[in-house]
Coordinates of C-alpha atoms in Angstrom, one line a residue:
Chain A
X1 CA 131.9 63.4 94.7
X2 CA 131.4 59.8 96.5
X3 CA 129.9 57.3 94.4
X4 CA 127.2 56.3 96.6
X5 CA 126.1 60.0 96.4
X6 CA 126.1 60.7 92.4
X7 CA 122.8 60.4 90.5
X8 CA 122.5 57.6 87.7
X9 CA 123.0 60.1 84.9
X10 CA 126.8 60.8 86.1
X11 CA 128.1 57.4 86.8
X12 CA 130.5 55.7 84.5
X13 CA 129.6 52.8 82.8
X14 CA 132.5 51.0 84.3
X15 CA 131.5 52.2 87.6
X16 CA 128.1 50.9 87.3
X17 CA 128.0 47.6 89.3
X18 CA 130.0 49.4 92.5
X19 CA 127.3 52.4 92.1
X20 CA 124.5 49.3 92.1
X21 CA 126.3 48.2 95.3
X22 CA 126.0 51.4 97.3
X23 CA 122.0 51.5 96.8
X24 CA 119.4 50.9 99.1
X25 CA 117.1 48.1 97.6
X26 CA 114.8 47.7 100.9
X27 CA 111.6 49.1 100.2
X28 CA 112.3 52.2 101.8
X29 CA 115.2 52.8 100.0
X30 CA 113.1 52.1 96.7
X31 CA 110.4 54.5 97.2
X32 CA 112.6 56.7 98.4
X33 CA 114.6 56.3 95.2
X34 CA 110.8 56.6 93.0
X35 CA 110.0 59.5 94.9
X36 CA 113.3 61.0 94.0
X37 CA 113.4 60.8 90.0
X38 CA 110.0 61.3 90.1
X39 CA 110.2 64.8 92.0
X40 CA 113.5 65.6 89.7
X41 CA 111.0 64.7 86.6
X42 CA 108.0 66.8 87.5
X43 CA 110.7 69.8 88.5
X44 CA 112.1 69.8 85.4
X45 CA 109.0 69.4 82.9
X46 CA 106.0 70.1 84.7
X47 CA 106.2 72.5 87.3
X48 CA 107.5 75.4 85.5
X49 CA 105.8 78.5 84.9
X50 CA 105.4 78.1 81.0
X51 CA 105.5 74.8 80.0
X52 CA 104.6 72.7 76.9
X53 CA 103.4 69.4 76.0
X54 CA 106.7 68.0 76.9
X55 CA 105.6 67.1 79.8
X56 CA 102.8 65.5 80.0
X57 CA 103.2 63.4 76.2
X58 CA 106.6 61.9 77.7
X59 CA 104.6 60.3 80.4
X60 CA 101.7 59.2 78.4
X61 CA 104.5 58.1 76.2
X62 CA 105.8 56.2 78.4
X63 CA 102.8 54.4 79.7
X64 CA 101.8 53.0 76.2
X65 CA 105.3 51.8 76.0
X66 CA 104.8 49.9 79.2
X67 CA 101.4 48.7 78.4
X68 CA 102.6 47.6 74.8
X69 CA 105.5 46.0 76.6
X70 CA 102.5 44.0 79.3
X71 CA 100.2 43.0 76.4
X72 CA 103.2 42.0 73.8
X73 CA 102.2 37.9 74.3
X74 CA 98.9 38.6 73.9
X75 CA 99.1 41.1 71.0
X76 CA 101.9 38.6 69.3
X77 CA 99.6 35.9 68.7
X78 CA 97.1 37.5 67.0
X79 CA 95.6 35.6 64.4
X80 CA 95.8 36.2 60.7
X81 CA 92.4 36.0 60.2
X82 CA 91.3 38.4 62.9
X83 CA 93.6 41.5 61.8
X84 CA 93.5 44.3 59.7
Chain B
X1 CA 106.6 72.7 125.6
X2 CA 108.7 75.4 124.3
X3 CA 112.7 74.6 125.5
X4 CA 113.2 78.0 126.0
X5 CA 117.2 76.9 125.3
X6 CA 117.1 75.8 122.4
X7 CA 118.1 77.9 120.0
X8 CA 116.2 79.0 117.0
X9 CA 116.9 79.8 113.6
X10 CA 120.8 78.3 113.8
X11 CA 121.0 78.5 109.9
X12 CA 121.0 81.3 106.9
X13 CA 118.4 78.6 104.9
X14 CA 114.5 80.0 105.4
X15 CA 111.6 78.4 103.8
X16 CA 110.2 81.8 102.2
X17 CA 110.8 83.7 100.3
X18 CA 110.7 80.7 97.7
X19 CA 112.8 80.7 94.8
X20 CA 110.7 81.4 91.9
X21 CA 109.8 78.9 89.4
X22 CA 111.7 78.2 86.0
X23 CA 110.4 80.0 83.3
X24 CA 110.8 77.0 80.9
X25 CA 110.8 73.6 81.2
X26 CA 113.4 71.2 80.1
X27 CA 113.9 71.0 76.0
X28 CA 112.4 68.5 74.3
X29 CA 112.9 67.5 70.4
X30 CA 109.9 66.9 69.1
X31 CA 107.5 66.7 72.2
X32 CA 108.8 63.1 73.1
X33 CA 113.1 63.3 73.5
X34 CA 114.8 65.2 75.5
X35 CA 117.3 67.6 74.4
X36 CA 120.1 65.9 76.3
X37 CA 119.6 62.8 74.9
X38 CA 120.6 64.7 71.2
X39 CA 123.5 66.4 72.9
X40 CA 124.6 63.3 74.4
X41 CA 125.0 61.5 71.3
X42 CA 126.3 65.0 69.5
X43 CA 130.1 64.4 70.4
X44 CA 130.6 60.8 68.9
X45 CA 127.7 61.2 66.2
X46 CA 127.7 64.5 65.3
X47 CA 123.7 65.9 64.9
X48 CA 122.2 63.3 61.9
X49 CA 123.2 60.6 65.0
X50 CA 120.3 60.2 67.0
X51 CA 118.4 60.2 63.8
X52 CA 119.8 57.3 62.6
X53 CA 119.4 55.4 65.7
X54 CA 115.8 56.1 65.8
X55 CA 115.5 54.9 62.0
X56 CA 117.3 51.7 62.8
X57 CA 115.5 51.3 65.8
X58 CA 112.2 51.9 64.3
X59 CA 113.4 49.3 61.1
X60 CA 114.5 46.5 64.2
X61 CA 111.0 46.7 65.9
X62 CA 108.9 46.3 62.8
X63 CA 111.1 43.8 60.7
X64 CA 111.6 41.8 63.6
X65 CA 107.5 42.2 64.3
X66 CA 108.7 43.3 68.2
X67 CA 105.7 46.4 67.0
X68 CA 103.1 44.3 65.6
X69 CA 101.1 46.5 63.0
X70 CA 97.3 46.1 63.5
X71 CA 93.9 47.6 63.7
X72 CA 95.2 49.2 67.2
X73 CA 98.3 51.1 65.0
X74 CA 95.4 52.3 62.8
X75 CA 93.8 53.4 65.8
X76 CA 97.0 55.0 67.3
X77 CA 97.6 56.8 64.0
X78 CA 94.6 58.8 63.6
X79 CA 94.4 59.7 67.5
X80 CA 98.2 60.8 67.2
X81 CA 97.2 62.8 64.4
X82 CA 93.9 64.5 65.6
X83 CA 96.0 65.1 69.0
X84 CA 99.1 67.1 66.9
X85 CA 96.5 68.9 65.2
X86 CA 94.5 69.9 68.0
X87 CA 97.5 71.0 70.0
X88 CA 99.4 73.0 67.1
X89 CA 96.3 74.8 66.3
X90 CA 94.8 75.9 70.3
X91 CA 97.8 75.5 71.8
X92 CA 99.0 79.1 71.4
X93 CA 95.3 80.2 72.9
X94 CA 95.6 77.7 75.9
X95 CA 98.4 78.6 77.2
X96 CA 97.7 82.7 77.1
X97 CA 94.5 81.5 78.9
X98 CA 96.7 79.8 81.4
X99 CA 99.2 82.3 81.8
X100 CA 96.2 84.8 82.6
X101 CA 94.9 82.8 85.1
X102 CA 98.8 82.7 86.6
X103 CA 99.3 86.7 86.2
X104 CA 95.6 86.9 88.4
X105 CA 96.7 85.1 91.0
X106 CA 99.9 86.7 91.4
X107 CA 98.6 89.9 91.0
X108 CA 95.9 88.6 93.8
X109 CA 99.1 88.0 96.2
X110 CA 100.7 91.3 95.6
X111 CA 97.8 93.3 95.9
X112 CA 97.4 91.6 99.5
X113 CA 101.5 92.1 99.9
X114 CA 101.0 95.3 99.4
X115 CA 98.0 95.8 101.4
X116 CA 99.6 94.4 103.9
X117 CA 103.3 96.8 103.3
X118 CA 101.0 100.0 103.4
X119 CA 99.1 99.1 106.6
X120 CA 102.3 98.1 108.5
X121 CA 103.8 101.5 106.8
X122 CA 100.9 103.7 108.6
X123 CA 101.3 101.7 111.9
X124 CA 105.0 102.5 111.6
X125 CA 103.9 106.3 111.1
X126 CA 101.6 106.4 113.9
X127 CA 103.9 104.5 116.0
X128 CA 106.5 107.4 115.2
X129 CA 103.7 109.6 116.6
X130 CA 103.1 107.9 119.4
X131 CA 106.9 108.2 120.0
X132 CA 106.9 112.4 119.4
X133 CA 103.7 112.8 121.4
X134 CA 105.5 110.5 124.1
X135 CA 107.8 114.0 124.7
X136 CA 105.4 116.3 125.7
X137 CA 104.8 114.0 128.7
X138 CA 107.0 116.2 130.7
X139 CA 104.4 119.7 130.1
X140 CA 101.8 117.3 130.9
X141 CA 103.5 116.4 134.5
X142 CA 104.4 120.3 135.1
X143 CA 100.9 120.8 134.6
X144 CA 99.6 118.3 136.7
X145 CA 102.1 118.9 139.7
X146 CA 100.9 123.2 139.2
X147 CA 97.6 122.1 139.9
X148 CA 98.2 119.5 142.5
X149 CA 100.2 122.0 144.1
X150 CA 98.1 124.5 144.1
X151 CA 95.3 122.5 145.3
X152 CA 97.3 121.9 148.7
X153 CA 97.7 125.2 148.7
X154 CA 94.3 126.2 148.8
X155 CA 93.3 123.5 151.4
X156 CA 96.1 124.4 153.6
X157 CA 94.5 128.1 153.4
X158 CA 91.2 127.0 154.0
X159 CA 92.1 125.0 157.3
X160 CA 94.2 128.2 158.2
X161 CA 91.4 130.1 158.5
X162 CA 89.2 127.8 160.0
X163 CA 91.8 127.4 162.8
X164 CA 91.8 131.5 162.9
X165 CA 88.3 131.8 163.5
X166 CA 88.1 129.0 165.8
X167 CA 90.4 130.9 168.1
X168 CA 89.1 134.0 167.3
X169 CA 85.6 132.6 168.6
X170 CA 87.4 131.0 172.1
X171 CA 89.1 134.6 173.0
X172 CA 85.9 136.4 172.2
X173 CA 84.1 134.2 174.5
X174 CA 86.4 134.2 177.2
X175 CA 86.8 138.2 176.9
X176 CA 82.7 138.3 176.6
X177 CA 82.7 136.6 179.6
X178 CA 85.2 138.8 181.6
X179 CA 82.8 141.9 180.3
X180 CA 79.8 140.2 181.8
X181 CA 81.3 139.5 185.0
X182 CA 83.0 142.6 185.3
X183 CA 79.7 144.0 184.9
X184 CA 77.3 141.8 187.0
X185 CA 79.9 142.4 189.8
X186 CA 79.6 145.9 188.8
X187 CA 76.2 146.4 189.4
X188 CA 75.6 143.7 192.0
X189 CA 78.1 146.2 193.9
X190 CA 76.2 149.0 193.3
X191 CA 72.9 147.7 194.4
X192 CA 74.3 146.6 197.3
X193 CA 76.1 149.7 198.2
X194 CA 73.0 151.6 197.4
X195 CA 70.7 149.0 199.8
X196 CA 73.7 149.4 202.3
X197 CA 73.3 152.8 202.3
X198 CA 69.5 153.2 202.4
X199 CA 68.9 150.6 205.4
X200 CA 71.8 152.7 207.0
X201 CA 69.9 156.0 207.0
X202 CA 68.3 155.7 210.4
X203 CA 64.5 157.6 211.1
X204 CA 66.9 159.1 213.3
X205 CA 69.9 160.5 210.7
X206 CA 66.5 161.0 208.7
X207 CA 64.8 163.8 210.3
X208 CA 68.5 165.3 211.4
X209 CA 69.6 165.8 207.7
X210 CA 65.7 166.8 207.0
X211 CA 66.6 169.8 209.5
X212 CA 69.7 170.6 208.0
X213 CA 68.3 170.6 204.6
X214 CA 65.2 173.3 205.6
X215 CA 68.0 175.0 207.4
X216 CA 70.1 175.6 204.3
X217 CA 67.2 176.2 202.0
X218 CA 66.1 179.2 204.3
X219 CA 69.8 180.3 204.4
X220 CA 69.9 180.2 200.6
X221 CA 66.3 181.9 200.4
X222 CA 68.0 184.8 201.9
X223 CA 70.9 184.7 200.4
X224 CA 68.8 184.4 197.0
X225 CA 66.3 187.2 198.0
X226 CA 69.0 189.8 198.9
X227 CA 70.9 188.9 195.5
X228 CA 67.4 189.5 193.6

């Protein structure tokens, strides 16, 4: 279909700066966006009638990720002394 | 306000019944990676790929200390493990106890759908009824207009003879009254005649038809006494 209209998944890598063009970056059009993958996520993992961990350990998987990825200066200059 | 123009219901899409839920979720490799991610790299990589990535990835983080190892990764070790070994040994149990809970409250649902079919079935029934009895309305009107005719009947009888005797009474008055004058007149007549008569016998007429009488008893004395 139209680019504008494709999901990130199916773009093209070449295509990916025109696809960046078409999207809507005012807040609206972010949460809107948010809202979207994060409806598509809980459709596919959570909400199902017999689901697993799968869904819950990606998220929580996620977050320490992000937090690692927050505290990274702090946790880099540890001193020698003070670990282990 | 309710336009009543507007039209409702233009398209086929309805919000119930709603499409039941998938029965699984999304695979996932290992409770973290998404099967598509493994079948992405499949074509170019063949299945050892995303294997290797994740070893070289792994080797990057920690040689290039982007993963710091500390106390925390100590930490994050033994939770991960008692976490895995919690959920491969109750997981089984936890999720029959959650799929019970899921079969009760459907079950709860289509006891009250089916509640609900039956008592619309039995109004359908009785409606059907209704509709059958509805056909006998015309006996019931034949019935009605019998009795409603034969109630005007009767009261048209009953002021018949009412009328009847109340001219019956009129004619026997006015004859009853003909009868008495007839008779008064009658008699009044009579007396008169009989008073007319009386005053006319004169002292005079009196002793002459005295006479006559003595005169024709003596005659019939002797007539009588030479017949005995």
């Amino acid at each position: 279909g139209p680019l504008s209209e494709r999901r990130l998944m199916d773009v093209r890598l070449g295509e990916l700066p025109a696809w960046l063009a078409t999207c809507n970056f005012s807040p609206q059009g972010l949460l809107g966006g948010m809202q979207k993958a994060w409806s598509s996520y809980y459709d596919k993992y959570i909400n199902v009638k017999r689901g697993g961990p799968a869904g819950i350990t990606m998220l929580l998987a996620g977050y320490c990720i992000l937090s690692y990825s927050w505290n990274y200066q702090h946790i880099s200059k540890a001193s020698f002394l003070g670990s282990v | 306000v309710l336009h009543s123009a507007r039209p409702l219901h233009t398209t086929q899409q309805s919000l119930a019944p709603l499409p039941p839920l998938p029965e699984k979720g999304g695979e996932v490799r290992y409770g973290l990676i998404p099967e598509e991610f493994f079948q992405f790299l499949y074509p170019k990589t063949g299945v050892t790929g995303p294997y290797m990535l994740g070893t070289g990835l792994l080797l990057y983080l920690l040689s290039k200390e982007i993963y710091v190892i500390n106390h925390e990764t100590v930490a994050a070790a033994c939770i991960l493990s008692v976490i895995i070994y919690g959920v491969k040994k109750y997981g089984a149990d936890v999720a029959a106890f959650a799929d019970k809970l899921n079969e009760e409250k459907v079950a709860k649902a289509l006891a009250v759908k089916n509640e609900a079919i039956k008592g619309l079935e039995t109004a359908i029934e009785q409606e059907k009824k209704e509709q059958w009895r509805v056909e006998g309305r015309n006996y019931l009107f034949d019935a009605k207009r019998n009795n409603i005719a034969m109630l005007l009947e009767a009261n048209y009888r009953e002021r018949l003879l009412t009328v009847y005797n109340e001219v019956k009474k009129r004619l026997d008055y006015q004859v009853a009254m003909q009868n008495l004058k007839r008779q008064k007149e009658q008699d009044h007549m009579i007396q008169w005649v009989e008073k007319s008569v009386v005053q006319s016998i004169t002292p005079q007429q009196q002793k002459e038809s005295i006479a006559k009488c003595i005169l024709d008893l003596k005659a019939l004395s002797k007539s009588a006494q030479a017949a005995v």
